[in-house]
Structures are given as C-alpha cells and as structure tokens.
Coordinates of C-alpha atoms in Angstrom, one line a residue:
M923 CA 23.5 6.2 2.1
R924 CA 22.6 4.3 5.4
L925 CA 19.0 3.4 6.1
V926 CA 17.8 1.6 9.2
A927 CA 14.7 -0.3 10.3
A928 CA 13.6 -2.6 13.1
S929 CA 13.1 -5.5 10.6
S930 CA 13.3 -6.3 6.9
G931 CA 10.3 -5.8 4.6
G932 CA 9.9 -9.4 3.4
T933 CA 10.2 -10.6 -0.2
L934 CA 12.3 -8.9 -2.8
D935 CA 9.9 -9.9 -5.5
P936 CA 8.6 -6.6 -6.9
Q937 CA 5.4 -8.2 -8.3
I938 CA 4.5 -9.7 -4.9
G939 CA 5.9 -7.4 -2.2
Y940 CA 3.3 -5.0 -0.8
S941 CA 5.2 -3.4 2.0
A942 CA 5.8 0.4 1.7
Q943 CA 9.3 -0.3 3.1
Y944 CA 10.4 -2.0 -0.1
I945 CA 8.0 -0.5 -2.6
D946 CA 9.6 2.9 -1.9
L947 CA 13.0 1.3 -2.4
F948 CA 11.9 -0.6 -5.6
A949 CA 11.3 2.8 -7.2
G950 CA 15.0 3.1 -7.9
I951 CA 15.4 -0.5 -9.0
Y952 CA 12.5 -1.4 -11.3
D953 CA 10.3 0.3 -14.0
G954 CA 7.0 -0.4 -15.7
L955 CA 5.7 0.7 -19.1
T956 CA 4.4 3.8 -17.2
G957 CA 5.6 5.4 -14.0
F958 CA 4.6 8.0 -11.5
R959 CA 6.2 11.3 -12.1
K960 CA 9.3 11.5 -9.8
V961 CA 8.9 15.1 -8.7
R962 CA 8.2 16.7 -5.3
G963 CA 4.8 16.8 -3.7
G964 CA 1.5 16.4 -5.5
G965 CA 3.0 16.6 -8.9
G966 CA 4.2 13.1 -8.3
D967 CA 0.6 11.8 -8.6
G968 CA 0.7 12.1 -12.3
V969 CA 1.6 9.3 -14.7
V970 CA 4.4 9.5 -17.4
A971 CA 5.8 7.2 -20.0
D972 CA 8.6 5.0 -18.5
L973 CA 9.7 2.0 -20.5
A974 CA 7.2 3.0 -23.1
E975 CA 8.1 5.8 -25.5
A976 CA 4.9 7.7 -24.8
L977 CA 1.6 7.4 -23.1
P978 CA -0.8 6.0 -25.7
A979 CA -4.3 7.4 -26.4
P980 CA -7.0 4.8 -25.6
Q981 CA -8.7 3.1 -28.5
D982 CA -12.0 1.2 -28.9
G983 CA -13.7 3.3 -26.2
G984 CA -10.9 2.6 -23.7
R985 CA -10.6 -1.1 -24.3
T986 CA -7.4 -1.1 -26.3
W987 CA -4.0 0.4 -25.4
V988 CA -1.0 0.2 -27.6
F989 CA 2.5 0.9 -26.1
T990 CA 5.7 1.3 -28.0
L991 CA 8.8 0.0 -26.1
R992 CA 11.8 2.3 -25.8
R993 CA 15.0 1.1 -27.5
G994 CA 18.3 0.5 -25.7
V995 CA 17.0 0.1 -22.1
K996 CA 18.9 -2.7 -20.4
F997 CA 18.4 -4.8 -17.3
S998 CA 21.1 -4.8 -14.6
D999 CA 22.5 -8.0 -16.1
G1000 CA 23.2 -6.3 -19.4
R1001 CA 20.3 -7.8 -21.5
E1002 CA 18.2 -5.3 -23.5
V1003 CA 14.5 -5.1 -22.5
T1004 CA 12.3 -6.7 -25.2
V1005 CA 8.7 -7.0 -26.0
D1006 CA 8.8 -10.6 -24.8
D1007 CA 9.9 -9.5 -21.4
V1008 CA 6.9 -7.2 -21.1
V1009 CA 4.4 -9.8 -22.2
A1010 CA 5.9 -12.4 -19.8
S1011 CA 6.0 -9.9 -16.9
M1012 CA 2.3 -9.2 -17.3
R1013 CA 1.5 -12.9 -17.3
R1014 CA 3.8 -13.5 -14.3
I1015 CA 1.6 -11.1 -12.2
F1016 CA -1.1 -13.9 -12.3
L1017 CA 1.2 -16.8 -12.1
V1018 CA 2.8 -15.7 -8.9
G1019 CA -0.5 -14.6 -7.3
S1020 CA 0.3 -10.9 -7.1
P1021 CA -1.8 -9.2 -4.4
T1022 CA -3.3 -6.8 -6.9
A1023 CA -3.8 -9.3 -9.8
G1024 CA -7.5 -9.1 -9.2
S1025 CA -8.1 -5.5 -8.3
F1026 CA -5.7 -3.9 -10.8
Y1027 CA -5.4 -6.2 -13.8
S1028 CA -8.5 -8.3 -13.9
S1029 CA -9.9 -6.2 -16.8
I1030 CA -7.3 -7.6 -19.2
V1031 CA -8.8 -10.2 -21.6
G1032 CA -8.0 -13.7 -20.3
A1033 CA -7.4 -12.5 -16.7
D1034 CA -10.5 -14.3 -15.5
I1035 CA -9.0 -17.7 -16.5
C1036 CA -5.7 -16.7 -14.8
L1037 CA -7.4 -15.8 -11.6
R1038 CA -9.4 -19.0 -11.5
D1039 CA -6.6 -21.4 -12.6
A1040 CA -3.0 -20.0 -12.8
A1041 CA -1.9 -23.2 -14.5
R1042 CA -4.0 -22.3 -17.6
C1043 CA -3.0 -18.6 -17.6
T1044 CA -1.8 -17.4 -21.0
L1045 CA -3.4 -13.9 -21.5
D1046 CA -3.7 -14.8 -25.2
G1047 CA -5.6 -12.0 -26.8
G1048 CA -5.2 -9.9 -23.7
V1049 CA -1.5 -8.8 -24.0
V1050 CA -0.1 -9.1 -27.5
G1051 CA 3.5 -8.3 -28.4
D1052 CA 4.9 -7.4 -31.8
A1053 CA 8.7 -7.7 -31.7
A1054 CA 9.2 -6.2 -35.1
A1055 CA 7.1 -3.1 -34.3
R1056 CA 8.3 -3.0 -30.7
T1057 CA 4.6 -2.7 -29.6
I1058 CA 2.6 -4.2 -26.7
T1059 CA -1.1 -4.1 -27.1
F1060 CA -3.5 -4.5 -24.2
H1061 CA -7.1 -5.6 -24.8
L1062 CA -9.5 -5.0 -21.9
K1063 CA -12.9 -6.5 -21.3
E1064 CA -14.2 -3.2 -20.2
P1065 CA -12.7 0.3 -20.0
D1066 CA -10.6 1.2 -17.0
G1067 CA -10.0 4.8 -16.3
E1068 CA -7.1 4.0 -14.0
F1069 CA -5.3 1.6 -16.2
L1070 CA -2.2 3.8 -16.8
Q1071 CA -1.9 4.3 -13.0
K1072 CA -2.1 0.5 -12.4
L1073 CA 0.6 -0.1 -14.9
A1074 CA 2.8 2.4 -13.1
F1075 CA 2.5 0.5 -9.8
T1076 CA 5.4 -1.7 -8.7
H1077 CA 3.5 -5.0 -9.3
A1078 CA 3.6 -4.3 -13.0
S1079 CA 7.4 -4.0 -13.0
I1080 CA 9.0 -5.4 -16.2
L1081 CA 11.4 -8.3 -15.4
P1082 CA 13.3 -10.6 -17.8
A1083 CA 11.1 -13.2 -19.5
D1084 CA 13.0 -16.0 -17.9
T1085 CA 12.3 -14.8 -14.3
P1086 CA 11.0 -17.8 -12.3
T1087 CA 7.2 -17.8 -11.9
H1088 CA 7.3 -18.2 -8.1
D1089 CA 8.0 -15.8 -5.2
L1090 CA 11.6 -14.9 -5.5
G1091 CA 11.9 -14.4 -1.8
N1092 CA 15.5 -13.3 -0.9
T1093 CA 16.8 -13.5 -4.5
P1094 CA 16.5 -10.2 -6.5
A1095 CA 15.5 -10.0 -10.1
P1096 CA 17.4 -7.8 -12.5
G1097 CA 15.8 -4.4 -12.9
T1098 CA 16.2 -1.4 -15.1
G1099 CA 16.6 1.4 -12.6
P1100 CA 19.8 3.2 -11.4
Y1101 CA 20.3 0.7 -8.5
R1102 CA 20.5 -3.1 -8.2
V1103 CA 20.4 -5.4 -5.2
V1104 CA 23.8 -7.0 -4.6
A1105 CA 23.3 -8.6 -1.2
Y1106 CA 20.4 -9.5 1.1
D1107 CA 20.2 -11.1 4.5
P1108 CA 16.6 -10.4 5.8
N1109 CA 17.9 -10.7 9.4
R1110 CA 20.7 -8.2 9.0
F1111 CA 20.9 -6.0 5.9
L1112 CA 20.1 -5.2 2.3
R1113 CA 22.8 -3.6 0.0
L1114 CA 22.1 -1.7 -3.3
E1115 CA 24.8 -0.5 -5.7
R1116 CA 24.8 1.4 -8.9
N1117 CA 23.4 -0.4 -12.0
S1118 CA 26.3 0.0 -14.5
F1119 CA 24.0 -0.5 -17.4
F1120 CA 21.6 2.3 -16.5
K1121 CA 21.4 5.2 -19.0
L1122 CA 19.0 8.0 -18.3
W1123 CA 16.0 8.0 -20.6
S1124 CA 13.5 10.2 -18.7
E1125 CA 14.3 12.4 -15.7
E1126 CA 10.7 12.4 -14.7
A1127 CA 10.1 8.7 -15.0
Q1128 CA 13.4 7.3 -13.7
P1129 CA 16.1 9.8 -12.6
D1130 CA 19.7 8.8 -12.0
G1131 CA 20.9 8.3 -8.4
Y1132 CA 23.3 10.3 -6.4
A1133 CA 24.5 7.8 -3.8
D1134 CA 27.0 5.2 -4.9
A1135 CA 25.6 2.6 -2.6
I1136 CA 22.6 2.2 -0.2
L1137 CA 23.0 0.0 2.8
Y1138 CA 19.8 -0.9 4.7
T1139 CA 20.4 -2.3 8.2
F1140 CA 17.8 -4.3 10.0
G1141 CA 17.3 -5.3 13.7
V1142 CA 17.6 -1.8 15.3
P1143 CA 14.6 -1.0 17.5
D1144 CA 12.9 2.3 16.8
E1145 CA 14.1 4.0 20.0
A1146 CA 17.7 3.2 19.2
A1147 CA 17.2 4.2 15.6
V1148 CA 16.1 7.7 16.5
T1149 CA 19.3 8.3 18.5
A1150 CA 21.4 6.8 15.7
V1151 CA 19.9 9.0 13.0
E1152 CA 20.2 12.1 15.2
N1153 CA 23.9 11.4 15.7
G1154 CA 24.5 10.6 12.0
Q1155 CA 25.2 6.9 12.3
Y1156 CA 22.3 6.3 9.9
D1157 CA 20.7 8.7 7.4
W1158 CA 17.0 7.8 7.6
M1159 CA 14.8 5.5 9.6
Y1160 CA 11.7 3.6 8.3
D1161 CA 9.7 2.9 11.5
P1162 CA 7.3 5.5 13.0
I1163 CA 9.0 7.7 15.5
P1164 CA 8.0 6.9 19.1
L1165 CA 5.8 9.4 20.8
D1166 CA 8.3 10.0 23.6
R1167 CA 10.9 11.2 21.1
L1168 CA 8.9 13.7 19.2
G1169 CA 9.5 16.5 21.7
E1170 CA 13.3 16.4 21.4
L1171 CA 13.1 16.4 17.5
G1172 CA 11.0 19.5 17.6
A1173 CA 13.3 21.2 20.1
R1174 CA 16.8 20.1 19.0
H1175 CA 16.6 18.5 15.5
T1176 CA 14.1 20.6 13.5
A1177 CA 16.4 20.7 10.5
Q1178 CA 16.5 16.9 10.4
T1179 CA 12.7 16.4 10.9
H1180 CA 10.3 16.6 8.0
V1181 CA 6.5 16.5 8.1
D1182 CA 4.8 15.8 4.8
P1183 CA 1.1 15.2 3.9
H1184 CA 0.5 11.7 2.8
P1185 CA -2.6 9.7 1.8
M1186 CA -2.2 7.1 4.5
A1187 CA -4.5 5.8 7.2
F1188 CA -4.5 3.4 10.2
F1189 CA -7.5 1.1 10.3
A1190 CA -8.6 -2.1 12.1
P1191 CA -9.6 -4.9 9.7
M1192 CA -12.0 -7.4 11.3
N1193 CA -12.4 -11.0 10.0
V1194 CA -16.0 -11.3 8.9
N1195 CA -15.8 -15.1 8.6
I1196 CA -15.0 -16.1 12.1
P1197 CA -16.4 -15.2 15.6
P1198 CA -17.0 -12.7 16.9
F1199 CA -16.7 -10.4 13.9
D1200 CA -18.8 -12.6 11.6
N1201 CA -21.6 -10.6 13.3
E1202 CA -22.2 -7.2 11.8
K1203 CA -23.3 -5.7 15.1
A1204 CA -20.1 -6.8 16.7
R1205 CA -18.1 -5.0 14.0
Q1206 CA -20.2 -1.9 14.3
A1207 CA -19.6 -2.0 18.1
V1208 CA -15.9 -1.7 17.4
N1209 CA -16.5 1.3 15.2
Y1210 CA -18.6 3.0 17.9
A1211 CA -16.0 2.2 20.6
M1212 CA -12.9 3.2 18.7
G1213 CA -11.0 5.9 20.7
R1214 CA -9.7 7.8 17.7
K1215 CA -8.5 10.8 19.8
A1216 CA -6.3 8.5 21.8
M1217 CA -4.9 7.0 18.6
V1218 CA -4.1 10.5 17.4
I1219 CA -2.1 11.0 20.6
F1220 CA -0.2 7.7 20.2
Y1221 CA 1.0 8.8 16.7
G1222 CA 2.1 12.2 17.9
G1223 CA -0.8 14.6 18.3
P1224 CA -3.1 16.7 16.1
A1225 CA -0.2 18.2 14.2
L1226 CA 0.6 14.8 12.8
A1227 CA -2.7 12.8 12.8
R1228 CA -6.5 13.3 12.6
P1229 CA -9.4 11.1 13.6
L1230 CA -10.7 9.1 10.6
C1231 CA -14.3 7.9 10.5
D1232 CA -14.5 7.2 6.7
M1233 CA -12.8 4.6 4.5
I1234 CA -11.5 7.4 2.2
P1235 CA -8.8 9.7 3.7
S1236 CA -9.2 13.5 3.4
S1237 CA -6.4 13.8 0.8
I1238 CA -8.4 11.6 -1.6
V1239 CA -11.4 13.0 -3.6
G1240 CA -14.5 11.4 -2.2
H1241 CA -13.8 11.8 1.6
T1242 CA -16.5 13.0 3.9
E1243 CA -16.2 14.2 7.5
A1244 CA -19.7 13.0 8.3
C1245 CA -19.5 10.2 10.9
P1246 CA -22.2 7.8 11.9
Y1247 CA -19.9 6.2 14.4
S1248 CA -19.5 9.2 16.8
A1249 CA -21.2 9.7 20.2
G1250 CA -24.9 10.3 19.7
A1251 CA -24.9 9.6 16.0
D1252 CA -26.0 6.8 13.7
F1253 CA -26.5 6.3 9.9
N1254 CA -29.8 8.2 9.9
R1255 CA -28.2 11.1 11.8
P1256 CA -24.4 11.1 11.2
A1257 CA -22.4 13.7 13.2
P1258 CA -20.7 16.5 11.1
R1259 CA -17.4 14.9 12.2
W1260 CA -16.1 12.4 14.7
V1261 CA -16.1 13.8 18.3
A1262 CA -15.9 10.9 20.7
P1263 CA -16.6 7.2 21.0
D1264 CA -20.0 5.9 22.1
I1265 CA -19.1 3.1 24.6
A1266 CA -22.6 2.7 25.8
K1267 CA -23.9 2.0 22.3
A1268 CA -21.0 -0.3 21.6
R1269 CA -21.7 -2.4 24.7
A1270 CA -25.4 -2.6 23.7
L1271 CA -24.4 -3.8 20.2
V1272 CA -22.1 -6.5 21.7
R1273 CA -24.9 -7.7 23.9
E1274 CA -27.4 -7.7 21.0
S1275 CA -24.9 -9.7 18.8
G1276 CA -24.7 -12.5 21.4
T1277 CA -20.9 -12.3 21.3
A1278 CA -20.2 -10.9 24.7
G1279 CA -17.6 -12.7 26.7
Q1280 CA -15.8 -14.2 23.6
K1281 CA -12.0 -14.2 23.4
V1282 CA -10.5 -11.7 20.9
T1283 CA -6.8 -11.4 20.0
V1284 CA -5.5 -8.1 18.5
V1285 CA -2.6 -8.7 16.2
V1286 CA -0.2 -5.7 15.8
G1287 CA 3.4 -4.9 14.8
N1288 CA 5.8 -4.8 17.7
G1289 CA 6.9 -1.2 17.1
T1290 CA 6.3 1.4 19.8
V1291 CA 3.4 3.2 18.0
D1292 CA 1.6 0.0 16.8
L1293 CA 1.9 -1.7 20.1
A1294 CA 0.5 1.3 22.0
M1295 CA -2.5 1.3 19.6
G1296 CA -2.9 -2.4 20.0
N1297 CA -2.9 -2.2 23.8
Y1298 CA -5.4 0.6 23.7
L1299 CA -7.7 -1.4 21.4
R1300 CA -7.4 -4.4 23.7
N1301 CA -8.5 -2.3 26.6
T1302 CA -11.4 -1.0 24.6
L1303 CA -12.6 -4.5 23.6
Q1304 CA -12.5 -5.5 27.2
D1305 CA -14.5 -2.4 28.1
I1306 CA -17.3 -3.3 25.7
G1307 CA -17.6 -7.0 26.7
Y1308 CA -14.8 -9.2 25.3
Q1309 CA -11.9 -11.1 26.8
A1310 CA -9.2 -9.4 24.8
S1311 CA -5.4 -9.9 24.4
V1312 CA -2.6 -8.6 22.2
R1313 CA -0.2 -10.5 20.0
A1314 CA 2.7 -8.5 18.7
L1315 CA 4.7 -9.6 15.7
S1316 CA 7.7 -8.3 13.9
P1317 CA 6.7 -5.9 11.1
G1318 CA 8.6 -8.0 8.6
V1319 CA 6.0 -10.9 9.0
M1320 CA 3.0 -9.1 10.5
F1321 CA 1.5 -7.9 7.2
S1322 CA 1.6 -11.3 5.4
Y1323 CA 0.4 -13.0 8.6
I1324 CA -2.8 -11.0 9.0
Q1325 CA -3.6 -11.5 5.3
N1326 CA -3.6 -15.3 5.5
S1327 CA -7.0 -16.6 6.5
S1328 CA -5.4 -19.8 7.7
N1329 CA -4.0 -17.8 10.7
H1330 CA -7.5 -17.0 11.9
V1331 CA -6.7 -13.4 12.8
Q1332 CA -9.8 -11.8 14.3
I1333 CA -8.8 -8.2 14.4
S1334 CA -5.6 -6.2 13.8
I1335 CA -4.3 -2.6 13.3
K1336 CA -2.6 -1.8 10.1
S1337 CA -1.5 1.3 8.2
W1338 CA -2.3 1.7 4.5
A1339 CA -1.0 4.2 2.0
A1340 CA -2.6 4.9 -1.4
D1341 CA -0.9 3.3 -4.4
Y1342 CA -2.2 6.2 -6.3
P1343 CA -4.8 8.9 -5.4
S1344 CA -8.2 7.2 -5.9
P1345 CA -11.0 5.9 -3.7
S1346 CA -10.5 2.5 -5.3
N1347 CA -7.2 2.1 -3.4
F1348 CA -9.1 2.1 -0.1
L1349 CA -12.4 0.6 -1.1
D1350 CA -11.9 -2.0 -3.9
D1351 CA -8.3 -2.9 -2.9
L1352 CA -9.0 -3.6 0.7
L1353 CA -12.5 -4.9 0.4
G1354 CA -13.1 -6.1 -3.2
C1355 CA -14.2 -9.7 -3.7
E1356 CA -11.4 -10.3 -6.1
N1357 CA -8.8 -9.5 -3.4
F1358 CA -9.7 -12.2 -1.0
H1359 CA -7.6 -15.3 -1.5
P1360 CA -8.1 -17.9 1.3
G1361 CA -4.9 -19.3 2.7
S1362 CA -2.7 -16.9 0.9
D1363 CA -0.1 -14.4 2.3
S1364 CA -1.1 -12.1 -0.6
S1365 CA -4.8 -11.5 0.3
I1366 CA -5.0 -7.7 0.9
N1367 CA -8.8 -8.1 1.6
M1368 CA -7.8 -8.9 5.2
P1369 CA -11.4 -9.1 6.5
G1370 CA -12.3 -11.7 3.9
F1371 CA -15.2 -9.5 3.0
C1372 CA -17.3 -9.8 -0.2
D1373 CA -20.6 -8.2 -1.0
R1374 CA -21.6 -8.7 -4.6
S1375 CA -24.0 -5.7 -4.7
I1376 CA -21.3 -3.4 -3.4
Q1377 CA -18.8 -4.9 -5.8
E1378 CA -21.1 -4.1 -8.7
I1379 CA -21.1 -0.4 -7.7
M1380 CA -17.3 -0.3 -7.4
D1381 CA -16.9 -2.1 -10.8
Q1382 CA -19.2 0.4 -12.4
A1383 CA -17.3 3.3 -10.9
R1384 CA -14.0 1.8 -12.2
S1385 CA -15.0 0.8 -15.7
D1386 CA -18.0 2.7 -17.0
A1387 CA -16.4 5.1 -19.5
T1388 CA -19.8 6.8 -20.2
L1389 CA -20.0 8.2 -16.6
T1390 CA -19.2 11.8 -15.8
P1391 CA -16.5 12.4 -13.1
E1392 CA -19.3 13.6 -10.8
R1393 CA -21.3 10.4 -11.3
T1394 CA -18.2 8.2 -10.9
L1395 CA -17.5 10.0 -7.6
A1396 CA -21.1 9.5 -6.5
L1397 CA -20.7 5.8 -7.0
W1398 CA -17.6 5.6 -4.9
R1399 CA -19.4 7.5 -2.2
Q1400 CA -22.3 5.1 -2.4
A1401 CA -20.0 2.1 -2.0
D1402 CA -18.2 3.8 0.8
V1403 CA -21.4 4.4 2.8
R1404 CA -22.5 0.8 2.4
L1405 CA -19.1 -0.5 3.4
M1406 CA -19.1 1.6 6.5
R1407 CA -22.5 0.2 7.5
A1408 CA -21.2 -3.3 6.9
S1409 CA -18.1 -2.4 9.0
P1410 CA -15.5 -5.0 7.9
I1411 CA -13.0 -2.3 8.8
A1412 CA -12.9 0.4 11.5
P1413 CA -11.1 3.5 10.3
V1414 CA -8.9 4.9 13.0
I1415 CA -6.7 7.9 12.0
E1416 CA -5.1 9.5 9.0
I1417 CA -1.6 10.7 9.3
N1418 CA 1.2 12.9 8.0
A1419 CA 4.5 11.3 7.2
V1420 CA 7.3 12.2 9.6
S1421 CA 10.8 11.6 8.4
L1422 CA 14.0 11.9 10.4
T1423 CA 17.2 12.3 8.5
S1424 CA 20.9 12.6 9.4
P1425 CA 22.8 16.0 9.4
R1426 CA 24.7 14.8 6.3
L1427 CA 21.6 14.0 4.1
G1428 CA 20.8 16.7 1.6
N1429 CA 18.3 17.5 -1.2
Y1430 CA 15.4 16.0 0.8
F1431 CA 13.0 14.8 -1.9
Y1432 CA 9.5 13.7 -0.9
T1433 CA 6.8 12.5 -3.3
N1434 CA 3.2 11.5 -2.5
V1435 CA 3.6 8.1 -4.0
Y1436 CA 7.2 7.1 -2.9
Q1437 CA 7.7 9.3 0.1
L1438 CA 11.5 9.8 0.4
L1439 CA 12.8 9.2 -3.1
F1440 CA 16.2 7.6 -2.3
S1441 CA 17.7 8.1 -5.8
K1442 CA 17.3 11.9 -5.5
V1443 CA 18.8 12.6 -2.1
W1444 CA 22.5 12.7 -1.4
V1445 CA 24.9 12.2 1.5
Q1446 CA 28.2 13.9 1.9

C-alpha cells in the first residue's frame, strides 16, 4: 500500500506524537490495555478490551480498576508482553512528558508528583502490577468516567519496559500490532512491514492486516499528490484536497472520493500571555471578525464544512448552535446560529483594548487549504486594526512549533480531531491548566490559558461519579460558555473528512476515531 503526504508527521514515539497523520498509522502498530472498537462508522467510538482479557468493572466507587493481561501477546521483537511492561509504560507517559499526561492520566495516584517533578515519578500505589496473577491495578484519586477511553488512546500504548524514557524521535519502539516500522527517513519515507509475531486475539480490538507492506512517501505537494492518487501512483493522500481540485473529483473520480462525518474542527488559538491577545477584548474582536463562511469555502463548500461558533463540534454531545459572536449578537443576546462577522464591533473592541496598530503574525501550515485560511485571517486582522503577516511552516513542524511558548506564536490556525467523543477533548484538552507546559513542544494548551474557576467546573464534570449524565453535560456547557467569553480560541469551521483513494484500493474502511483504518483496506 502506497501512502503520500507533503511532509512527515514528526516523532515515531507513540506516547508523545499527537499528529493525526501518525496516530492513525499507530493504530496498526501499537495496543493499549483497552482499545477503540475497529469497526466502521460510529460503532468505532466504543471501547473494548485489547491487551487486557476483559473490560473490568470499576471498584471503590470508580477509584479502582483491575485489568488482567492477556497471555501470549508478543512485541514485534519476539518478547512476550508482561505486567512489568504495562507498569513501566504507564510511568513512561509522565517521564517523557506526554502531551496528555495531565489531562488524561493525572487522576492516577502519584501522578501529581510526576507532573511536578518527573525525576521523582514512581506512580507507587497508583499502578500496581502482580506478575503471578497477571493483573495491573490502577488506583485513582477521584473517579474518572472516561478512564477506559483514555487508556485506549495511543499515548497509553504498551511498550517494552526497557524502552528509553526520552522522545524516541526517528527510532521506532517494538509494538504488538500487525505491522512494525522497518525504516524511517522523515525527509523521504516511512516503511511498515508485517509483524511476524502477531497472532490475532480480538478482531474488534486489533484486526490482522491485508497489505504486506505500507510505504509512506513524503515531500509530494498536495496538488501533485491529488494527480498521483487519481492515476494510481499512490493509494491515499493525507493532506487536505485543494479547493481547485474538488470539482474534478466530483465529476470524474466519484468512486475514488469518500466523504465521511468526523468530529474535527479548525480553530484559531490566541496566545493569552503576550500582546496583543493578552487582552480579552482583542481576542473577542477576532471572534467577531472571523469570516467563517469564507473558511467554509476554502475547505470545499457547505457540503464539506460548516461555520463553527462553539468550542464543541456538532457531532459531540453538548454542542450548541447559539452564537454570541455573530453580527448583531452578544452574550446577552446570542444569535440562533452564526450568520456573518461583525467587523464594526471587532474594530471597536480593538480600539477599546488599546492594541490597535500592533504587529501580529499568523502561523499556519504551508498546505493549500491552511495557507488560504491564514492569508484570509491576515487580511481580517489588518481590516480590524492590526499590522498582520503570515508565516507558513511545513506541517511536519508546525504543530510542535505553535505549542512551544518559547516561539512566541501570537495566533495560528489549527485543525483538531476528537481523541474520543467527549466535550473534554475540546475543552479540557485544549484549554485545561494541566496542559500548558511552558517551553515544551508538547503543550496542547496552545493559548497558554488557565482559569482555575473554569478548571474546577471541568474537573467536576470529569470526575464526580454522583452526577447524572444531564448534570455532567450541563457542567460542560457551563465551562464552554465561560471559555467562549474568555476567547482564548476562535472556533472557525467543523468539517467532514474527504479521502481520495486509488482505483486499486478496496474495502474502504473508515472509523470515527482512526479515519481510514489501514490494516483493513487492501490493494490489488
């Protein structure tokens, strides 16, 4: 199978990498104790036992989880997976500074020490292994209703206990899935081949693969990639399809073009710790001025994208169409839905903030779609009173660059897909206090935002086991409204996933979590 992208996706470390480009690929290389069901469509949102024999029932009011490890599962280097590997892998999440260490795994006993000082991280009493019984027991400080989903995410992949406790970079770790990485040059290619030690234990958790090898080629621009996939030189392309090519796909390549719903959004994170967006009115001005209809057009039109004026996409429970940042609306009188930008109000807010005339650089990826959005946002910022410019970076480095506060990124445009279907993925992950790590490439709270009162609401929604589902949802909505008022992020659009495949690719297999599941498609 031949895949193609404009650039590579960064580190091969499954506990650090947070690019969809590789997370989707890692689905066939690594496993956790739990996994997302590998079935088509929405059924893939569910969690199943993976390296664990079964999903355990929570004990102690949801504070204790006991997993029993499957027998006979081997890493791609031939070693059998042990309880020690599981315990070491959970500790490694904190030692390597995984981007989700705080938001996903901070409820584990001992995690607070790990987050403060990785050198003192042991997780003693938090993750307890019993080799004789083949059990791993997790003790949590407070219940977490999403704990099984978090263990299913790639950052909780189980690796050999002797895996180095630093970013592996270009060196792959042995995994347990049907494929293994055999060669990687981030400037040219990535090659996967069959894992000869893989034996099927659960079709739903980790199916066997069809392709004998998967070759991922880098350095092909999106325009050239479209032509190459149409002609069968490659079987699938990662990058968004440029707007000027969508017409020909709809007219001549309908059998090769796939449109699938996906919980994914584009948004503009604004750095709340440096000018001009350390001023709330300046951030609100961007929200009022955001030309969401134009952004829809850049992605491909209303069949593929919709304006988004809320932190929670419509495919996630908790979304609302009500929009305070539409023409003629405000928080006291939100519009029923976003209709148009309010440039006059945005200009007034810029003047009131005292930031008019300041220089602003928009950082975006250099793909056709991202660059079009970035140029449009630059023009909008100029229109409301700033001296704006665009800096385009390779997608392979852009995400880590905008996360690192040392790079002083003021504003950018980024897409974000749900790790699993929950408001927490878009609220706590992107704006939780525990996810801002100054000077780190793994700081997914890109605005550097922290409001302790909002954090308390999100923590309660996440951990209070006594709440009804309705009350939990109400707390997420409360946090969402307060975050939108603070405006560390400007929602832009939500999108459908558009996939272009070659004529020889069959059994197209799309899941909500992994998008195209490479192990389940074939080429012939």
